[in-house]
Amino acid sequence: MPATTARTESNLPMEPVYTAASLDGFDPSQKLGEPGKFPFTRGVYPTMYTGRPWTMRQYAGFGTAKESNERYRQLVAAGTGGLSVAFDLPTQMGYDSDAPLASGEVGKVGVAIDSIDDMRVLFDQLPLDKVSTSMTINAPASTLLLMYELVAAEQGATADKLTGTIQNDVLKEYIARGTYIYPPKESLRLISDIFAYCSQHIPRWNTISISGYHMAEAGATPAQEVAFTLANAKEYVRAAHAAGLDVDSFAPRLSFFFVARTTLLEEVAKFRAARRIWAKMMRDEFGAKNPKSQMLRFHTQTAGVQLTAQQPEVNLIRVSLQGLGAVLGGTQSLHTNSFDEAIALPTQKAARLALRTQQVIAYETDVCKTVDPFAGSYVVESLTNDLEQQIEELMQAVEDKGGAVSAIEQGFQKQEIERSAYEQQLKTDSGERIVVGLNKFQIDEEEPYEPLRVDPAIEAEQHARLERLRADRDNDAVNRALDGVRAAAQGSDNILYPMKEALAAHATGGEVSNALRDVWGMYSPPDAF
């Protein structure tokens, strides 16, 4: 056997040659099983893409609800099967567009949604009983979901017909992203209330998308990405169980969100290992009996952090490889980044090319003609086993610190990710890690590129919309409804019911979030004291 010459992104040895000896003691009946059956290593459905391809999503949202609606209609016309909504930073943080802290950020990294009126415009003439919608929203996820439900009802789409996902994964915000509002305990309570509400009223909705993507974008290795994501998932399951929910009543609607890097073989192995670990954990630790509770279903987005502003067209090749890795790894839905996203919000042409990338993989290659084409591969099965072991060791390290919340409060996951990010940056700076166009194969002069720009007048327009809303609504009814939100937050009733009443009365998202802030306060990380 030749000497080891390379290491994976998770710092595992990658041999130049793999043989049958690499899988000594490997039992396919235990480690693989059949597609669609425990432990789901080979995929969560028996036929996977041989019946139909994955859901092709495009992440979009910028400026006003009207502009975003126009982009959604273009994407649907181009053949996308699902929408992924990007919200601006004030919306993500539970602030209205006219809040002082929102100044300069309105409509910049996503769409501004302040009220049910904005949500109505956002989904105008889009059939919400037929389109699957994913919303990247966390701390205020309940608010945006309830607005969506109310608008769907106005369209005549009943809640039992609605399909989609709210990200709703607050724990990763404390680790890697920062758009948290409330302390962890109260955030977990709100998430449990969402689980309970949706199981009764929106049964086909995925109530959480437990995300490793943002940790990966912050520098997590593939093993860290999966380990810390599944550790967070374990915390959510525990919180729901503590709230009196039966595991099989909510676990089938849990979903996940991972990244796809250009290191295709390790990414395929990562997805397979994640499915196997989740299946074992849900069955053996939490007693889940429903096979759907044991299935790790996930959305994938290609790695934005790997895109370069230098020679941006090269990103088309990167995204193609990343998307292929996600498909070979068995993703349920996929967003492919636009080639210009390292520079600015994607242009219409760039977004269309990103969607075409998925369509070429689905309809012009043969990867959809058979299930799990890498099954039995010496290298992929070996990498899957190695990653499984490393992921489980990292998960145990989180458990040893008292679980995900306790480890977050101690800064464990954040420190581990920052260390990995620093090591990767050193390798890039030294040239050990090659990034085409950045530290190798550069060109002397970049071609001119005109990025999409957000009109700064959007903020003033949103201010005016809010002013009209507050002038036209019944403010006494709004205040009574907000008092109901505060009362529920102080007690133990499900908070979503009074929240829905307040939003239907035209309370704004910021006002609902402020009502909860009044009771729960805001989280400050330990190093902020």
JSON list of N, CA and C in Angstrom, two decimals, residues 434-475:
[
{"chain": "A", "resi": 434, "resn": "ILE", "atom": "N", "xyz": [-4.80, 25.05, -2.55]},
{"chain": "A", "resi": 434, "resn": "ILE", "atom": "CA", "xyz": [-4.90, 25.79, -3.80]},
{"chain": "A", "resi": 434, "resn": "ILE", "atom": "C", "xyz": [-6.33, 26.25, -4.04]},
{"chain": "A", "resi": 435, "resn": "VAL", "atom": "N", "xyz": [-6.48, 27.53, -4.31]},
{"chain": "A", "resi": 435, "resn": "VAL", "atom": "CA", "xyz": [-7.75, 28.10, -4.72]},
{"chain": "A", "resi": 435, "resn": "VAL", "atom": "C", "xyz": [-7.52, 28.75, -6.08]},
{"chain": "A", "resi": 436, "resn": "VAL", "atom": "N", "xyz": [-8.09, 28.17, -7.10]},
{"chain": "A", "resi": 436, "resn": "VAL", "atom": "CA", "xyz": [-7.84, 28.62, -8.47]},
{"chain": "A", "resi": 436, "resn": "VAL", "atom": "C", "xyz": [-8.29, 30.06, -8.65]},
{"chain": "A", "resi": 437, "resn": "GLY", "atom": "N", "xyz": [-7.40, 30.87, -9.16]},
{"chain": "A", "resi": 437, "resn": "GLY", "atom": "CA", "xyz": [-7.69, 32.28, -9.39]},
{"chain": "A", "resi": 437, "resn": "GLY", "atom": "C", "xyz": [-7.36, 33.17, -8.22]},
{"chain": "A", "resi": 438, "resn": "LEU", "atom": "N", "xyz": [-7.23, 32.58, -7.02]},
{"chain": "A", "resi": 438, "resn": "LEU", "atom": "CA", "xyz": [-6.94, 33.36, -5.82]},
{"chain": "A", "resi": 438, "resn": "LEU", "atom": "C", "xyz": [-5.46, 33.30, -5.47]},
{"chain": "A", "resi": 439, "resn": "ASN", "atom": "N", "xyz": [-4.92, 32.08, -5.28]},
{"chain": "A", "resi": 439, "resn": "ASN", "atom": "CA", "xyz": [-3.50, 31.96, -4.96]},
{"chain": "A", "resi": 439, "resn": "ASN", "atom": "C", "xyz": [-2.74, 31.14, -5.99]},
{"chain": "A", "resi": 440, "resn": "LYS", "atom": "N", "xyz": [-3.40, 30.78, -7.08]},
{"chain": "A", "resi": 440, "resn": "LYS", "atom": "CA", "xyz": [-2.75, 30.07, -8.20]},
{"chain": "A", "resi": 440, "resn": "LYS", "atom": "C", "xyz": [-3.58, 30.29, -9.45]},
{"chain": "A", "resi": 441, "resn": "PHE", "atom": "N", "xyz": [-2.88, 30.35, -10.58]},
{"chain": "A", "resi": 441, "resn": "PHE", "atom": "CA", "xyz": [-3.53, 30.57, -11.88]},
{"chain": "A", "resi": 441, "resn": "PHE", "atom": "C", "xyz": [-4.27, 31.90, -11.91]},
{"chain": "A", "resi": 442, "resn": "GLN", "atom": "N", "xyz": [-3.63, 32.94, -11.33]},
{"chain": "A", "resi": 442, "resn": "GLN", "atom": "CA", "xyz": [-4.24, 34.27, -11.37]},
{"chain": "A", "resi": 442, "resn": "GLN", "atom": "C", "xyz": [-4.11, 34.88, -12.76]},
{"chain": "A", "resi": 443, "resn": "ILE", "atom": "N", "xyz": [-4.87, 35.91, -13.02]},
{"chain": "A", "resi": 443, "resn": "ILE", "atom": "CA", "xyz": [-4.72, 36.70, -14.25]},
{"chain": "A", "resi": 443, "resn": "ILE", "atom": "C", "xyz": [-4.39, 38.13, -13.84]},
{"chain": "A", "resi": 444, "resn": "ASP", "atom": "N", "xyz": [-3.76, 38.84, -14.76]},
{"chain": "A", "resi": 444, "resn": "ASP", "atom": "CA", "xyz": [-3.26, 40.19, -14.43]},
{"chain": "A", "resi": 444, "resn": "ASP", "atom": "C", "xyz": [-4.38, 41.19, -14.24]},
{"chain": "A", "resi": 445, "resn": "GLU", "atom": "N", "xyz": [-5.44, 41.06, -15.02]},
{"chain": "A", "resi": 445, "resn": "GLU", "atom": "CA", "xyz": [-6.51, 42.05, -14.96]},
{"chain": "A", "resi": 445, "resn": "GLU", "atom": "C", "xyz": [-7.86, 41.36, -15.04]},
{"chain": "A", "resi": 446, "resn": "GLU", "atom": "N", "xyz": [-8.74, 41.65, -14.07]},
{"chain": "A", "resi": 446, "resn": "GLU", "atom": "CA", "xyz": [-10.07, 41.05, -14.06]},
{"chain": "A", "resi": 446, "resn": "GLU", "atom": "C", "xyz": [-10.98, 41.77, -15.06]},
{"chain": "A", "resi": 447, "resn": "GLU", "atom": "N", "xyz": [-11.88, 41.00, -15.67]},
{"chain": "A", "resi": 447, "resn": "GLU", "atom": "CA", "xyz": [-12.84, 41.60, -16.59]},
{"chain": "A", "resi": 447, "resn": "GLU", "atom": "C", "xyz": [-13.86, 42.42, -15.81]},
{"chain": "A", "resi": 448, "resn": "PRO", "atom": "N", "xyz": [-14.37, 43.51, -16.37]},
{"chain": "A", "resi": 448, "resn": "PRO", "atom": "CA", "xyz": [-15.35, 44.33, -15.66]},
{"chain": "A", "resi": 448, "resn": "PRO", "atom": "C", "xyz": [-16.63, 43.56, -15.41]},
{"chain": "A", "resi": 449, "resn": "TYR", "atom": "N", "xyz": [-17.26, 43.83, -14.28]},
{"chain": "A", "resi": 449, "resn": "TYR", "atom": "CA", "xyz": [-18.51, 43.16, -13.91]},
{"chain": "A", "resi": 449, "resn": "TYR", "atom": "C", "xyz": [-19.42, 44.18, -13.26]},
{"chain": "A", "resi": 450, "resn": "GLU", "atom": "N", "xyz": [-20.69, 44.21, -13.69]},
{"chain": "A", "resi": 450, "resn": "GLU", "atom": "CA", "xyz": [-21.65, 45.15, -13.14]},
{"chain": "A", "resi": 450, "resn": "GLU", "atom": "C", "xyz": [-22.59, 44.40, -12.20]},
{"chain": "A", "resi": 451, "resn": "PRO", "atom": "N", "xyz": [-22.43, 44.57, -10.89]},
{"chain": "A", "resi": 451, "resn": "PRO", "atom": "CA", "xyz": [-23.27, 43.81, -9.96]},
{"chain": "A", "resi": 451, "resn": "PRO", "atom": "C", "xyz": [-24.67, 44.40, -9.83]},
{"chain": "A", "resi": 452, "resn": "LEU", "atom": "N", "xyz": [-25.57, 43.55, -9.31]},
{"chain": "A", "resi": 452, "resn": "LEU", "atom": "CA", "xyz": [-26.91, 44.02, -8.98]},
{"chain": "A", "resi": 452, "resn": "LEU", "atom": "C", "xyz": [-26.83, 44.91, -7.75]},
{"chain": "A", "resi": 453, "resn": "ARG", "atom": "N", "xyz": [-27.46, 46.07, -7.80]},
{"chain": "A", "resi": 453, "resn": "ARG", "atom": "CA", "xyz": [-27.40, 46.99, -6.67]},
{"chain": "A", "resi": 453, "resn": "ARG", "atom": "C", "xyz": [-28.80, 47.22, -6.10]},
{"chain": "A", "resi": 454, "resn": "VAL", "atom": "N", "xyz": [-28.87, 47.35, -4.77]},
{"chain": "A", "resi": 454, "resn": "VAL", "atom": "CA", "xyz": [-30.13, 47.58, -4.09]},
{"chain": "A", "resi": 454, "resn": "VAL", "atom": "C", "xyz": [-30.37, 49.08, -3.98]},
{"chain": "A", "resi": 455, "resn": "ASP", "atom": "N", "xyz": [-31.56, 49.49, -4.37]},
{"chain": "A", "resi": 455, "resn": "ASP", "atom": "CA", "xyz": [-31.92, 50.91, -4.35]},
{"chain": "A", "resi": 455, "resn": "ASP", "atom": "C", "xyz": [-32.03, 51.39, -2.90]},
{"chain": "A", "resi": 456, "resn": "PRO", "atom": "N", "xyz": [-31.26, 52.41, -2.51]},
{"chain": "A", "resi": 456, "resn": "PRO", "atom": "CA", "xyz": [-31.33, 52.90, -1.13]},
{"chain": "A", "resi": 456, "resn": "PRO", "atom": "C", "xyz": [-32.68, 53.52, -0.77]},
{"chain": "A", "resi": 457, "resn": "ALA", "atom": "N", "xyz": [-33.52, 53.81, -1.77]},
{"chain": "A", "resi": 457, "resn": "ALA", "atom": "CA", "xyz": [-34.85, 54.38, -1.50]},
{"chain": "A", "resi": 457, "resn": "ALA", "atom": "C", "xyz": [-35.79, 53.36, -0.87]},
{"chain": "A", "resi": 458, "resn": "ILE", "atom": "N", "xyz": [-35.39, 52.08, -0.88]},
{"chain": "A", "resi": 458, "resn": "ILE", "atom": "CA", "xyz": [-36.24, 51.03, -0.31]},
{"chain": "A", "resi": 458, "resn": "ILE", "atom": "C", "xyz": [-36.55, 51.31, 1.16]},
{"chain": "A", "resi": 459, "resn": "GLU", "atom": "N", "xyz": [-35.56, 51.78, 1.90]},
{"chain": "A", "resi": 459, "resn": "GLU", "atom": "CA", "xyz": [-35.77, 52.01, 3.33]},
{"chain": "A", "resi": 459, "resn": "GLU", "atom": "C", "xyz": [-36.86, 53.06, 3.55]},
{"chain": "A", "resi": 460, "resn": "ALA", "atom": "N", "xyz": [-36.82, 54.14, 2.78]},
{"chain": "A", "resi": 460, "resn": "ALA", "atom": "CA", "xyz": [-37.84, 55.17, 2.92]},
{"chain": "A", "resi": 460, "resn": "ALA", "atom": "C", "xyz": [-39.22, 54.63, 2.53]},
{"chain": "A", "resi": 461, "resn": "GLU", "atom": "N", "xyz": [-39.27, 53.77, 1.50]},
{"chain": "A", "resi": 461, "resn": "GLU", "atom": "CA", "xyz": [-40.54, 53.18, 1.08]},
{"chain": "A", "resi": 461, "resn": "GLU", "atom": "C", "xyz": [-41.12, 52.31, 2.20]},
{"chain": "A", "resi": 462, "resn": "GLN", "atom": "N", "xyz": [-40.28, 51.52, 2.85]},
{"chain": "A", "resi": 462, "resn": "GLN", "atom": "CA", "xyz": [-40.76, 50.67, 3.94]},
{"chain": "A", "resi": 462, "resn": "GLN", "atom": "C", "xyz": [-41.24, 51.51, 5.12]},
{"chain": "A", "resi": 463, "resn": "HIS", "atom": "N", "xyz": [-40.53, 52.59, 5.40]},
{"chain": "A", "resi": 463, "resn": "HIS", "atom": "CA", "xyz": [-40.98, 53.51, 6.46]},
{"chain": "A", "resi": 463, "resn": "HIS", "atom": "C", "xyz": [-42.38, 54.02, 6.16]},
{"chain": "A", "resi": 464, "resn": "ALA", "atom": "N", "xyz": [-42.60, 54.41, 4.91]},
{"chain": "A", "resi": 464, "resn": "ALA", "atom": "CA", "xyz": [-43.91, 54.96, 4.53]},
{"chain": "A", "resi": 464, "resn": "ALA", "atom": "C", "xyz": [-45.00, 53.89, 4.63]},
{"chain": "A", "resi": 465, "resn": "ARG", "atom": "N", "xyz": [-44.68, 52.66, 4.23]},
{"chain": "A", "resi": 465, "resn": "ARG", "atom": "CA", "xyz": [-45.65, 51.57, 4.34]},
{"chain": "A", "resi": 465, "resn": "ARG", "atom": "C", "xyz": [-46.04, 51.33, 5.80]},
{"chain": "A", "resi": 466, "resn": "LEU", "atom": "N", "xyz": [-45.05, 51.36, 6.68]},
{"chain": "A", "resi": 466, "resn": "LEU", "atom": "CA", "xyz": [-45.32, 51.15, 8.11]},
{"chain": "A", "resi": 466, "resn": "LEU", "atom": "C", "xyz": [-46.16, 52.29, 8.68]},
{"chain": "A", "resi": 467, "resn": "GLU", "atom": "N", "xyz": [-45.87, 53.50, 8.25]},
{"chain": "A", "resi": 467, "resn": "GLU", "atom": "CA", "xyz": [-46.64, 54.65, 8.74]},
{"chain": "A", "resi": 467, "resn": "GLU", "atom": "C", "xyz": [-48.11, 54.53, 8.33]},
{"chain": "A", "resi": 468, "resn": "ARG", "atom": "N", "xyz": [-48.36, 54.13, 7.09]},
{"chain": "A", "resi": 468, "resn": "ARG", "atom": "CA", "xyz": [-49.73, 53.94, 6.62]},
{"chain": "A", "resi": 468, "resn": "ARG", "atom": "C", "xyz": [-50.41, 52.80, 7.37]},
{"chain": "A", "resi": 469, "resn": "LEU", "atom": "N", "xyz": [-49.68, 51.73, 7.59]},
{"chain": "A", "resi": 469, "resn": "LEU", "atom": "CA", "xyz": [-50.25, 50.57, 8.29]},
{"chain": "A", "resi": 469, "resn": "LEU", "atom": "C", "xyz": [-50.72, 50.96, 9.68]},
{"chain": "A", "resi": 470, "resn": "ARG", "atom": "N", "xyz": [-49.88, 51.67, 10.42]},
{"chain": "A", "resi": 470, "resn": "ARG", "atom": "CA", "xyz": [-50.21, 52.03, 11.80]},
{"chain": "A", "resi": 470, "resn": "ARG", "atom": "C", "xyz": [-51.34, 53.07, 11.85]},
{"chain": "A", "resi": 471, "resn": "ALA", "atom": "N", "xyz": [-51.46, 53.86, 10.79]},
{"chain": "A", "resi": 471, "resn": "ALA", "atom": "CA", "xyz": [-52.54, 54.86, 10.76]},
{"chain": "A", "resi": 471, "resn": "ALA", "atom": "C", "xyz": [-53.89, 54.22, 10.43]},
{"chain": "A", "resi": 472, "resn": "ASP", "atom": "N", "xyz": [-53.87, 53.17, 9.62]},
{"chain": "A", "resi": 472, "resn": "ASP", "atom": "CA", "xyz": [-55.11, 52.58, 9.12]},
{"chain": "A", "resi": 472, "resn": "ASP", "atom": "C", "xyz": [-55.67, 51.45, 10.00]},
{"chain": "A", "resi": 473, "resn": "ARG", "atom": "N", "xyz": [-54.86, 50.84, 10.81]},
{"chain": "A", "resi": 473, "resn": "ARG", "atom": "CA", "xyz": [-55.30, 49.67, 11.57]},
{"chain": "A", "resi": 473, "resn": "ARG", "atom": "C", "xyz": [-56.02, 50.09, 12.86]},
{"chain": "A", "resi": 474, "resn": "ASP", "atom": "N", "xyz": [-56.62, 49.13, 13.53]},
{"chain": "A", "resi": 474, "resn": "ASP", "atom": "CA", "xyz": [-57.25, 49.35, 14.85]},
{"chain": "A", "resi": 474, "resn": "ASP", "atom": "C", "xyz": [-56.17, 49.14, 15.91]},
{"chain": "A", "resi": 475, "resn": "ASN", "atom": "N", "xyz": [-55.55, 50.23, 16.35]},
{"chain": "A", "resi": 475, "resn": "ASN", "atom": "CA", "xyz": [-54.41, 50.12, 17.27]},
{"chain": "A", "resi": 475, "resn": "ASN", "atom": "C", "xyz": [-54.81, 49.59, 18.64]}
]
